[in-house]
XYZ file of C-alpha atoms in Angstrom:
715
model
C 4.459 34.813 -11.481
C 5.456 31.900 -9.323
C 7.544 34.687 -6.685
C 4.268 36.647 -7.027
C 1.874 34.043 -5.704
C 4.780 32.509 -2.544
C 5.370 36.080 -1.149
C 0.972 36.614 -1.218
C 1.371 33.682 0.287
C 4.070 34.472 2.937
C 3.254 38.241 3.992
C 2.638 39.403 7.363
C -0.817 39.279 7.730
C -1.173 37.065 5.013
C 0.261 34.758 6.846
C -2.485 34.063 10.014
C -4.532 34.111 6.814
C -3.504 30.731 5.570
C -3.256 29.439 9.058
C -6.591 30.360 9.793
C -8.071 28.971 7.189
C -6.624 26.136 6.469
C -7.740 24.920 10.074
C -11.122 25.286 9.572
C -10.970 22.893 6.742
C -9.867 20.616 8.809
C -12.549 21.513 11.241
C -15.228 21.180 8.880
C -13.353 17.698 7.458
C -12.137 16.890 10.052
C -14.900 15.780 11.997
C -15.893 13.192 9.250
C -12.644 11.679 8.286
C -13.161 8.953 12.004
C -16.160 8.228 9.335
C -14.149 6.542 6.621
C -13.816 2.892 7.678
C -18.193 3.003 8.037
C -18.150 3.617 4.668
C -15.136 1.186 3.581
C -15.970 -1.612 0.802
C -14.924 -4.915 2.061
C -17.350 -7.397 -0.155
C -15.823 -9.626 -2.674
C -18.424 -8.159 -4.991
C -16.647 -5.059 -4.634
C -12.819 -6.015 -5.090
C -13.423 -7.767 -8.735
C -14.377 -6.963 -12.023
C -18.194 -7.112 -12.744
C -16.832 -8.927 -15.829
C -15.383 -11.855 -13.454
C -17.164 -14.597 -13.414
C -17.362 -15.266 -9.936
C -18.716 -11.907 -9.779
C -21.979 -12.262 -12.587
C -22.710 -16.005 -9.635
C -22.559 -13.999 -6.863
C -25.113 -12.085 -7.899
C -27.087 -14.636 -9.940
C -27.019 -16.098 -5.933
C -28.614 -13.696 -3.837
C -31.616 -15.182 -4.712
C -31.250 -17.873 -2.836
C -28.321 -16.528 0.417
C -28.248 -12.923 2.183
C -24.421 -11.954 1.318
C -24.392 -11.608 5.079
C -25.276 -14.988 5.818
C -21.816 -16.204 7.371
C -21.190 -20.168 7.635
C -18.591 -20.803 10.624
C -17.317 -23.141 12.082
C -16.107 -24.683 15.589
C -13.397 -27.432 15.695
C -12.981 -30.025 18.838
C -10.021 -31.485 19.198
C -9.081 -34.500 21.691
C -4.847 -35.767 20.951
C -6.478 -39.388 22.971
C -9.853 -39.207 21.237
C -13.241 -37.614 22.097
C -15.252 -39.507 24.110
C -19.049 -39.878 24.335
C -19.299 -37.296 27.235
C -17.528 -35.026 24.541
C -19.818 -35.334 21.543
C -22.458 -35.194 24.268
C -21.184 -31.786 25.071
C -21.824 -30.641 21.963
C -24.974 -32.031 20.994
C -25.920 -28.935 23.999
C -22.624 -26.474 23.275
C -25.061 -26.391 20.031
C -28.469 -25.645 21.169
C -27.036 -22.218 23.731
C -25.074 -22.077 20.328
C -28.595 -21.213 18.513
C -29.542 -19.074 21.325
C -27.611 -16.086 19.865
C -28.636 -13.582 18.769
C -28.925 -14.513 14.723
C -27.465 -18.433 14.511
C -29.713 -20.460 11.812
C -29.759 -23.944 10.930
C -26.822 -25.746 13.734
C -26.016 -28.851 12.413
C -23.880 -30.738 14.428
C -22.585 -35.059 14.162
C -25.323 -36.903 15.314
C -27.951 -33.767 13.060
C -25.645 -34.635 10.308
C -25.912 -38.680 10.862
C -29.974 -37.900 11.227
C -30.167 -35.443 8.335
C -28.204 -37.873 6.283
C -25.857 -35.937 5.373
C -23.206 -37.047 3.168
C -19.795 -35.023 4.730
C -18.086 -37.160 7.822
C -18.396 -34.296 11.039
C -16.454 -37.098 13.387
C -12.451 -37.537 11.925
C -12.521 -41.891 11.189
C -8.777 -41.381 14.221
C -12.520 -39.952 16.948
C -10.428 -37.431 17.216
C -11.579 -34.203 15.448
C -15.252 -33.740 15.624
C -16.294 -30.177 14.267
C -19.707 -28.632 14.457
C -21.377 -25.742 11.917
C -23.793 -22.658 11.719
C -24.298 -19.495 9.462
C -25.003 -16.210 11.726
C -25.971 -12.763 9.537
C -25.974 -9.941 11.782
C -26.445 -7.412 9.002
C -23.579 -4.233 7.958
C -22.827 -5.469 11.714
C -21.099 -8.722 11.315
C -17.613 -7.773 10.798
C -17.916 -5.390 14.113
C -19.872 -7.736 16.427
C -17.610 -11.374 14.792
C -15.115 -10.704 17.945
C -17.367 -11.022 20.701
C -19.593 -13.137 18.949
C -16.683 -15.689 18.337
C -16.210 -15.472 22.199
C -18.570 -15.926 23.055
C -19.111 -18.948 21.146
C -15.292 -20.457 23.451
C -16.676 -19.496 26.873
C -19.846 -22.699 25.972
C -17.637 -25.045 24.059
C -15.338 -24.640 27.199
C -14.573 -28.990 27.891
C -12.315 -30.117 29.699
C -9.326 -31.473 27.872
C -10.651 -30.519 24.603
C -9.223 -28.352 22.177
C -12.124 -26.420 20.653
C -11.326 -23.602 17.719
C -13.685 -21.041 16.190
C -13.417 -21.664 12.346
C -14.789 -21.315 8.514
C -15.404 -18.340 7.139
C -16.996 -16.921 10.729
C -14.261 -17.694 12.211
C -12.034 -16.476 9.873
C -13.489 -12.387 10.008
C -13.526 -13.093 13.938
C -9.634 -12.946 13.199
C -9.263 -10.115 11.337
C -11.672 -8.483 12.471
C -9.682 -8.329 15.533
C -6.339 -8.344 13.921
C -7.603 -4.939 11.716
C -9.036 -3.358 16.427
C -7.606 -0.512 16.180
C -5.138 -1.054 13.506
C -6.402 2.626 12.017
C -4.540 4.090 15.172
C -1.844 2.016 16.470
C -0.164 2.588 13.179
C -0.563 5.921 12.761
C 1.538 5.978 15.717
C 4.048 3.783 14.892
C 4.371 5.876 11.710
C 4.542 9.414 13.623
C 6.920 7.691 16.164
C 9.326 6.601 13.470
C 9.376 9.494 10.875
C 9.607 11.619 14.542
C 12.432 10.045 15.775
C 14.428 10.974 12.144
C 13.363 14.470 11.393
C 14.960 15.467 15.400
C 18.031 13.750 14.002
C 18.050 15.871 10.150
C 16.846 19.074 12.375
C 18.752 18.315 15.465
C 16.148 20.109 16.891
C 14.475 19.710 19.648
C 11.560 22.352 18.309
C 11.119 22.283 14.002
C 9.967 18.789 13.853
C 6.831 19.070 15.490
C 5.757 21.041 12.600
C 6.313 18.459 9.657
C 4.071 16.221 11.651
C 1.186 19.095 12.624
C 0.816 19.283 9.112
C 1.297 15.809 7.796
C -1.359 15.112 10.315
C -4.102 17.951 9.588
C -3.132 16.161 5.920
C -4.613 13.319 6.518
C -7.226 14.225 8.664
C -9.171 16.367 5.534
C -8.944 13.907 3.385
C -10.537 11.231 5.193
C -13.266 13.971 5.241
C -13.247 14.097 1.368
C -12.784 10.494 0.868
C -15.525 9.699 2.970
C -18.016 12.852 1.240
C -16.314 11.242 -1.909
C -17.717 7.082 -0.982
C -20.579 8.573 0.522
C -22.208 10.680 -2.325
C -19.970 10.208 -5.712
C -19.884 5.775 -4.903
C -15.485 6.189 -5.257
C -15.245 2.543 -3.388
C -12.694 2.382 0.175
C -11.679 -0.776 1.572
C -9.499 -1.579 4.883
C -6.754 -1.772 2.244
C -6.705 1.727 0.526
C -7.354 3.488 3.966
C -4.065 1.622 5.185
C -2.003 2.123 3.042
C -3.356 5.672 3.036
C -2.434 6.903 6.060
C 1.888 5.526 5.691
C 1.692 7.447 2.002
C 0.281 10.493 3.336
C 2.431 10.979 6.403
C 5.715 9.703 4.363
C 4.876 11.868 1.898
C 4.116 14.787 3.457
C 7.472 14.903 5.160
C 9.786 14.293 2.401
C 8.040 17.535 1.098
C 8.808 19.408 4.312
C 12.047 18.622 4.376
C 12.740 19.884 0.786
C 10.952 23.199 1.634
C 12.750 23.558 5.050
C 15.633 22.774 3.361
C 15.316 25.841 0.983
C 14.131 27.853 3.230
C 16.811 27.244 5.632
C 19.418 28.501 2.604
C 17.122 31.921 2.750
C 17.277 32.744 5.891
C 21.188 33.415 5.699
C 20.456 35.518 2.953
C 17.570 37.535 3.910
C 16.874 38.990 6.874
C 12.732 39.322 6.483
C 12.226 35.975 7.664
C 8.681 36.469 4.593
C 10.639 36.710 2.345
C 13.517 34.674 2.934
C 10.724 32.051 2.386
C 8.725 33.888 -0.630
C 11.621 33.339 -2.249
C 12.471 29.226 -0.377
C 8.386 28.465 -1.331
C 8.769 30.326 -4.892
C 11.855 27.706 -5.405
C 10.943 24.787 -3.642
C 7.552 24.827 -4.499
C 8.281 23.495 -8.149
C 9.492 20.743 -7.393
C 7.038 19.708 -5.146
C 4.145 20.414 -7.755
C 5.754 18.166 -9.844
C 6.646 15.471 -7.346
C 3.062 15.411 -6.532
C 2.288 15.611 -10.389
C 3.264 12.136 -10.673
C 2.169 10.471 -7.845
C -1.113 11.928 -8.588
C -0.688 10.767 -11.755
C 0.678 7.085 -11.056
C -2.061 6.607 -8.734
C -4.933 7.928 -11.622
C -3.505 4.936 -13.418
C -4.911 2.326 -11.602
C -7.999 3.419 -12.348
C -8.047 1.156 -15.895
C -6.888 -1.692 -13.741
C -9.750 -3.881 -13.709
C -9.699 -5.312 -11.011
C -12.228 -2.815 -8.786
C -10.290 -3.008 -5.038
C -7.564 -1.948 -7.331
C -8.955 0.496 -9.205
C -10.307 2.140 -6.222
C -7.504 2.162 -4.590
C -5.550 4.466 -7.158
C -7.984 8.183 -7.059
C -8.510 7.381 -2.858
C -4.898 8.619 -2.450
C -4.276 10.814 -5.798
C -6.967 12.795 -3.825
C -5.151 12.359 -0.547
C -1.503 13.327 -2.011
C -3.606 16.323 -3.533
C -4.557 17.655 0.055
C -0.868 16.231 1.745
C 0.183 18.529 -1.495
C -2.162 21.829 -1.212
C -1.281 21.309 2.353
C 2.673 20.972 2.825
C 2.480 24.646 0.605
C -0.111 26.692 2.775
C 0.100 25.825 6.580
C 3.668 24.559 6.576
C 5.556 27.983 5.120
C 2.856 29.443 6.997
C 3.472 27.687 10.455
C 7.040 28.684 9.696
C 6.810 32.776 9.220
C 4.675 32.751 12.461
C 6.828 31.426 14.804
C 10.080 32.365 12.546
C 14.283 31.671 13.495
C 13.923 30.075 17.030
C 11.412 26.789 15.763
C 15.312 26.164 14.717
C 17.096 26.077 17.939
C 19.605 25.189 18.642
C 21.600 25.587 15.057
C 19.530 28.887 14.299
C 20.387 30.202 11.050
C 21.050 33.491 10.911
C 20.721 36.895 8.750
C 24.381 36.768 6.798
C 26.309 33.079 7.864
C 28.267 31.467 5.896
C 26.229 28.456 4.349
C 27.956 24.574 4.776
C 30.787 24.068 1.180
C 30.468 21.700 -0.845
C 32.336 18.777 1.257
C 30.312 17.038 3.018
C 29.353 12.955 2.673
C 27.022 13.180 -0.938
C 30.283 16.160 -1.964
C 33.495 13.192 -1.688
C 30.465 10.284 -2.845
C 30.270 12.378 -6.713
C 34.323 13.314 -6.274
C 35.358 9.590 -6.398
C 32.556 8.501 -9.277
C 34.062 11.540 -11.475
C 36.741 10.389 -13.035
C 35.531 6.881 -13.562
C 32.052 7.394 -14.636
C 31.164 5.296 -17.434
C 32.729 1.952 -14.902
C 30.457 2.796 -11.820
C 27.321 2.600 -13.526
C 28.298 -0.253 -15.631
C 29.011 -2.111 -12.979
C 26.036 -0.918 -10.456
C 23.461 -1.698 -13.787
C 25.219 -4.705 -13.196
C 24.826 -5.390 -10.012
C 21.200 -4.456 -9.746
C 19.974 -7.108 -12.868
C 22.290 -9.771 -10.269
C 19.524 -8.724 -7.688
C 16.384 -8.414 -10.161
C 17.296 -12.773 -10.116
C 15.993 -12.869 -6.669
C 12.845 -11.859 -8.148
C 11.928 -15.325 -9.341
C 11.540 -16.668 -6.246
C 8.605 -14.351 -5.785
C 5.632 -16.824 -6.106
C 1.835 -14.933 -6.710
C -0.001 -17.360 -7.049
C -2.447 -16.451 -3.763
C -1.389 -15.889 -0.186
C -2.913 -19.875 1.478
C -4.702 -19.479 4.202
C -1.830 -20.911 7.072
C 0.212 -17.910 5.488
C -2.973 -15.020 5.614
C -0.851 -14.111 9.326
C 2.599 -12.839 9.813
C 5.034 -15.620 11.207
C 4.911 -15.788 14.913
C 1.403 -14.471 14.799
C -1.078 -17.856 16.454
C -4.202 -17.518 14.745
C -7.078 -19.619 15.675
C -9.062 -19.836 12.357
C -6.514 -20.869 10.730
C -5.575 -24.324 13.111
C -8.927 -25.061 12.836
C -8.866 -25.279 9.379
C -5.559 -27.561 9.732
C -6.559 -29.621 11.780
C -9.813 -30.592 9.590
C -7.681 -31.557 6.930
C -5.283 -32.934 8.244
C -7.714 -35.224 10.010
C -10.187 -35.987 7.041
C -12.486 -33.924 7.741
C -14.498 -30.802 5.117
C -14.625 -26.809 5.831
C -18.115 -26.146 4.948
C -17.562 -23.269 5.242
C -16.540 -21.829 1.411
C -17.915 -25.041 -0.987
C -18.110 -24.360 -4.057
C -20.791 -22.462 -5.846
C -22.554 -23.347 -8.769
C -25.740 -21.055 -10.294
C -27.471 -22.920 -13.519
C -30.398 -23.018 -15.293
C -32.931 -25.716 -13.153
C -33.514 -28.165 -16.564
C -29.861 -28.377 -16.973
C -28.985 -28.711 -13.084
C -28.756 -33.007 -12.435
C -26.128 -32.762 -15.762
C -24.854 -30.386 -14.117
C -24.253 -32.124 -11.181
C -23.178 -35.555 -13.038
C -20.347 -33.357 -15.419
C -18.336 -32.421 -12.003
C -18.187 -36.801 -11.312
C -15.055 -38.081 -11.114
C -13.015 -34.464 -10.059
C -10.808 -35.231 -8.095
C -10.209 -32.856 -4.515
C -13.971 -32.091 -4.470
C -16.815 -33.943 -2.793
C -20.128 -34.580 -4.949
C -22.108 -31.648 -6.158
C -25.941 -31.750 -4.940
C -28.364 -29.756 -5.671
C -29.940 -27.625 -2.441
C -31.907 -25.306 -4.079
C -34.180 -23.407 -6.293
C -35.897 -20.689 -7.518
C -38.086 -19.690 -10.837
C -35.593 -21.779 -12.911
C -32.430 -21.732 -10.923
C -30.973 -24.291 -9.214
C -27.561 -23.569 -6.823
C -25.364 -26.227 -6.692
C -21.579 -27.503 -3.825
C -19.433 -29.153 -3.624
C -17.760 -28.747 -0.774
C -13.754 -28.927 -0.973
C -11.692 -31.948 0.620
C -7.975 -29.228 0.983
C -7.431 -25.799 1.933
C -9.639 -23.387 0.171
C -6.278 -21.777 -1.417
C -4.344 -24.704 -1.823
C -3.690 -26.125 -5.244
C -5.429 -29.196 -5.118
C -8.623 -27.166 -4.620
C -8.135 -24.195 -7.467
C -6.762 -26.934 -9.987
C -10.730 -28.392 -8.554
C -12.515 -25.695 -9.604
C -10.578 -25.495 -13.025
C -11.660 -28.608 -13.290
C -15.328 -27.696 -12.779
C -15.366 -24.221 -15.084
C -14.405 -26.238 -17.762
C -17.064 -29.591 -16.378
C -20.732 -27.184 -15.853
C -20.032 -24.569 -19.232
C -20.380 -27.620 -21.230
C -23.007 -28.484 -20.404
C -25.185 -26.659 -23.388
C -27.805 -24.611 -22.252
C -27.074 -24.697 -18.496
C -25.732 -21.225 -18.292
C -23.508 -22.306 -15.686
C -21.359 -19.797 -13.463
C -18.616 -20.957 -10.565
C -18.720 -18.427 -7.122
C -17.687 -19.658 -3.947
C -14.216 -17.759 -2.562
C -11.126 -20.257 -4.301
C -13.416 -18.801 -7.446
C -13.396 -15.502 -6.851
C -9.532 -16.082 -5.619
C -8.690 -17.641 -9.439
C -10.135 -14.099 -11.085
C -8.867 -11.795 -8.702
C -5.555 -13.465 -9.995
C -6.277 -13.329 -13.810
C -7.598 -9.776 -13.541
C -3.842 -9.053 -11.427
C -2.040 -10.280 -14.239
C -4.571 -8.403 -16.815
C -3.706 -4.956 -15.045
C -0.203 -5.567 -15.076
C 0.148 -5.352 -17.985
C -2.471 -2.387 -19.069
C -1.061 -0.410 -16.283
C 2.965 -0.832 -15.640
C 3.177 0.575 -19.257
C 0.496 3.605 -19.265
C 1.589 4.227 -15.927
C 4.620 4.634 -17.674
C 3.614 6.052 -19.822
C 2.522 8.711 -18.287
C 5.727 9.961 -15.898
C 7.444 10.147 -18.988
C 5.530 12.664 -20.855
C 5.590 14.408 -17.510
C 9.150 13.991 -16.748
C 9.545 15.089 -20.540
C 7.619 18.901 -20.197
C 9.136 19.084 -16.300
C 13.318 19.060 -18.073
C 12.440 20.086 -21.503
C 14.226 16.789 -23.242
C 13.385 14.175 -24.096
C 17.160 11.769 -23.146
C 17.432 12.283 -19.689
C 13.267 10.951 -19.062
C 14.629 8.358 -20.669
C 17.709 6.909 -18.671
C 15.220 8.331 -15.750
C 12.316 6.022 -16.431
C 14.767 2.832 -17.307
C 16.318 3.483 -13.609
C 13.880 3.443 -11.874
C 12.692 0.411 -13.225
C 15.536 -0.883 -12.544
C 15.368 0.065 -9.513
C 12.432 -1.723 -9.124
C 14.324 -5.063 -10.524
C 15.707 -5.175 -7.612
C 13.868 -4.103 -5.111
C 11.188 -7.252 -5.986
C 14.922 -9.482 -6.244
C 15.481 -8.272 -3.160
C 12.086 -9.115 -1.657
C 11.332 -12.327 -3.183
C 14.759 -13.578 -1.112
C 13.892 -12.021 2.195
C 9.673 -13.055 2.204
C 11.496 -16.291 1.146
C 14.559 -16.696 3.738
C 13.387 -14.557 6.026
C 9.780 -14.378 6.548
C 9.107 -17.970 5.013
C 6.394 -15.941 3.565
C 7.323 -17.146 0.371
C 3.811 -17.106 -2.002
C 2.381 -13.138 -2.287
C -1.718 -11.644 -3.462
C -1.820 -11.173 -6.992
C -1.818 -7.470 -7.138
C 1.509 -7.439 -5.365
C 3.820 -6.606 -8.603
C 1.372 -3.581 -9.054
C 0.693 -1.891 -6.465
C 4.788 -1.589 -5.517
C 5.767 -1.350 -9.018
C 2.910 1.828 -9.229
C 4.584 2.747 -4.953
C 8.142 2.140 -5.814
C 8.232 4.336 -9.336
C 6.278 7.014 -8.154
C 7.778 7.417 -5.218
C 11.057 6.280 -6.222
C 10.821 9.490 -9.125
C 10.477 11.731 -7.311
C 14.030 11.750 -5.494
C 14.657 12.033 -9.854
C 13.097 14.996 -10.713
C 14.661 16.958 -6.487
C 17.839 16.141 -7.799
C 17.031 16.425 -11.785
C 16.232 20.164 -10.870
C 18.527 20.989 -9.268
C 21.682 19.551 -11.702
C 19.569 21.447 -14.245
C 19.560 25.137 -12.443
C 23.428 24.493 -12.189
C 23.974 22.807 -15.245
C 23.019 27.189 -17.043
C 26.000 28.143 -15.344
C 28.109 25.700 -14.500
C 27.643 22.997 -17.939
C 26.242 19.621 -17.280
C 28.940 17.872 -15.274
C 29.523 20.403 -13.430
C 25.893 20.493 -11.924
C 25.892 16.902 -11.834
C 28.585 17.221 -8.543
C 26.879 20.569 -7.435
C 23.699 19.029 -7.309
C 24.854 15.779 -5.188
C 26.467 17.781 -2.835
C 23.376 19.912 -2.600
C 19.842 17.620 -1.961
C 21.533 14.193 -0.926
C 21.186 15.247 2.680
C 17.658 16.202 1.885
C 16.398 13.247 -0.161
C 18.104 10.649 1.014
C 16.710 12.193 4.810
C 13.366 11.597 2.657
C 14.345 8.911 2.012
C 14.791 7.117 4.988
C 11.393 8.716 6.012
C 9.103 7.052 3.445
C 11.001 3.719 4.333
C 10.980 3.728 7.826
C 6.473 5.276 7.541
C 5.710 2.160 4.442
C 8.199 -0.458 6.928
C 5.450 0.311 9.799
C 3.036 -1.907 7.627
C 5.273 -4.604 8.535
C 3.697 -3.771 12.539
C 0.412 -5.581 11.160
C 0.163 -8.565 11.232
C -1.440 -9.269 7.820
C 1.645 -11.325 5.322
C 0.192 -8.992 2.672
C 1.086 -5.474 4.663
C 4.226 -6.922 6.026
C 5.483 -7.643 2.252
C 4.088 -4.578 0.505
C 5.972 -2.308 3.159
C 9.228 -4.662 2.927
C 9.094 -3.845 -0.667
C 8.402 -0.131 -0.855
C 11.107 0.231 2.080
C 13.995 -2.057 0.957
C 13.635 -0.273 -3.492
C 13.400 3.189 -1.666
C 16.357 3.276 0.909
C 17.597 1.463 -3.097
C 16.867 4.246 -4.660
C 17.769 6.644 -2.428
C 21.476 5.237 -1.192
C 22.511 3.564 -5.361
C 20.249 4.559 -7.632
C 19.628 8.308 -7.498
C 22.830 8.904 -5.897
C 26.034 6.395 -7.263
C 23.219 5.772 -10.276
C 22.339 8.829 -11.890
C 24.917 10.275 -11.208
C 27.880 8.086 -12.920
C 24.921 8.684 -16.202
C 24.860 12.281 -16.024
C 28.572 12.547 -15.507
C 29.662 10.667 -18.497
C 26.913 11.453 -21.360
C 27.065 15.155 -19.813
C 26.002 16.948 -22.222
C 24.056 14.631 -23.982
C 21.459 13.884 -21.677
C 19.114 17.316 -22.313
C 18.879 16.215 -26.135
C 17.032 17.345 -28.399
C 17.418 20.778 -26.048
C 20.380 22.294 -26.387
C 21.721 23.323 -23.469
C 24.767 21.796 -22.770
C 25.518 23.450 -26.447
C 26.986 25.856 -26.030
C 28.943 28.634 -23.063
C 27.841 28.537 -19.638
C 26.089 31.818 -19.060
C 27.412 33.502 -16.243
C 24.061 35.761 -14.544
C 24.769 39.007 -13.524
C 24.906 39.815 -9.701
C 22.108 39.241 -8.201
C 21.991 40.268 -3.948
C 19.047 39.908 -3.991
C 19.053 36.705 -5.377
C 22.090 34.930 -5.073
C 22.470 30.826 -6.811
C 21.764 28.947 -3.845
C 24.630 27.365 -2.111
C 24.980 23.556 -0.751
C 22.180 22.729 1.800
C 23.284 20.131 4.396
C 21.494 17.908 6.490
C 22.423 15.483 8.843
C 21.064 12.108 8.692
């Protein structure tokens, strides 16, 4: 049946139907792809679980403030001390800033003193002063804030004074500027890396264009589909989901293309008619590609069990993207290859009747070196990976502080401004602790916070419908350990006030809730995903032992990847802190993608075992799939490595971890560890199936479909 379907998809007429059909879909959904950014939801509430205290506080805060209000701080610094003329200029600046569209509640040093605001606006040493204001431009604020920041810089320029746009508004401006055009740049960098690798792998100046074109088509269709799902089906899409999707689609799509093209090249040597060759190639490669894509899709869907909304939303969106990529790669790519003909492989065109390369390549030699002492090899490799995994102890998943949000060497104005405020004893009022409580107990709530270190005196700032808003400014960076401990103490204190129904929000509280939700998700989602992948492997290999072995090796590979990452983050990047969701993201992608290569290898082992036995079949499988899998691993590592070009620490870390993990998996775990275990255990890996408990079955000669010879891919 598979062969019949494959033949119908790649026939002399149907190839054109497939081409036109996919291009029509691209026209429909691709036209919507550019709108995906417009339906992103990057608000804090969209990332948090509904049950989190900070989420509930955000909802109650809507009665007191517009969620689009953004407090911005302008920081003035003169090393020799601000002069009276400087302070007078700040008052003049405030008048001009108040004229900017959406600006309100401008507070200057003089205005704060007049209003009796207890928080100082000029440092004791006289070197630093600040000006606060609120800006609101509705949903357009993210796009507008970089321009607003530029306008403020023009207004506040004073000779000899360094001026920084900081606070929540400055942070938003810097983040928006960093992301501006990033999707396009990331796509371009990813494609350039993949093109270079394909040029080396295929040794053809033409062939690389087809997988790249199909990958771009996959991305365009997937983005259009996700736009509709986000707009009409309430699917959560945020910036993090979108940039991960870009590299995932390009990387996974190219991997599938490598496997299919390698099979097609084999069959072109056996079949004179290229349509027939593609029918056989698609028949053989599609099941492995389907199993690979299914593993990734199921692994991503397991994220739906996450409590953290940002994590739960990332899974379904990327699962849809991978499913679209699979469909495009087994329809459009075969059609294009058949339409183009053999010449697309130029200058190394696979001619009909020519011999396939023998088992004498690098991976064949690697297998022959493992074969004499497989047990020693897999034991030594396992110990080495366990030692490397100890580096994970250096990872700190408590969250990325403000001064580490961006990669080293990337100077960020808002970070520098916030640091100046802290160093000179001023308070960043843009990220206070926000407490909502019943009005009749508001005074008791304020009193309960007396004496808590790390916060200023709490004050009631508003009351509405029996609920009061209480603010307490932090005396340190909102993500500093001192601030986090202070929020914990505030929560304990206000929760102890009977009848207050007090809830604590604010950026620090949000960070705490994200960390707690991430910890819960790690304990819940990881086991669910392992079970799901295990079931897929059992169905594919029709065995129990080999799936257990493969799951074990992937977990070991993940641990080693975290270990390497911990060392690199700390010793090379000088960014030891990671996002609380980092371990789960790394696990999902490394396990889902790492198991792909084991699927490619083990399906070939099983195929060869039928006629040659497990040990001989393992060597043949390693030799014949080694080049393809290595090239696929390098492609995937390069695509995720492209995330390291982004200025954000989280992108740098997740890209580095996945790239290291994929290379580790393809070069060591899959090629050395799994092969050594197969050679050591032999037919026992197929238990309880009787696949290798009887003499190999030698099939009758089939000249129309001979057994595949080892394939070679230059890497």
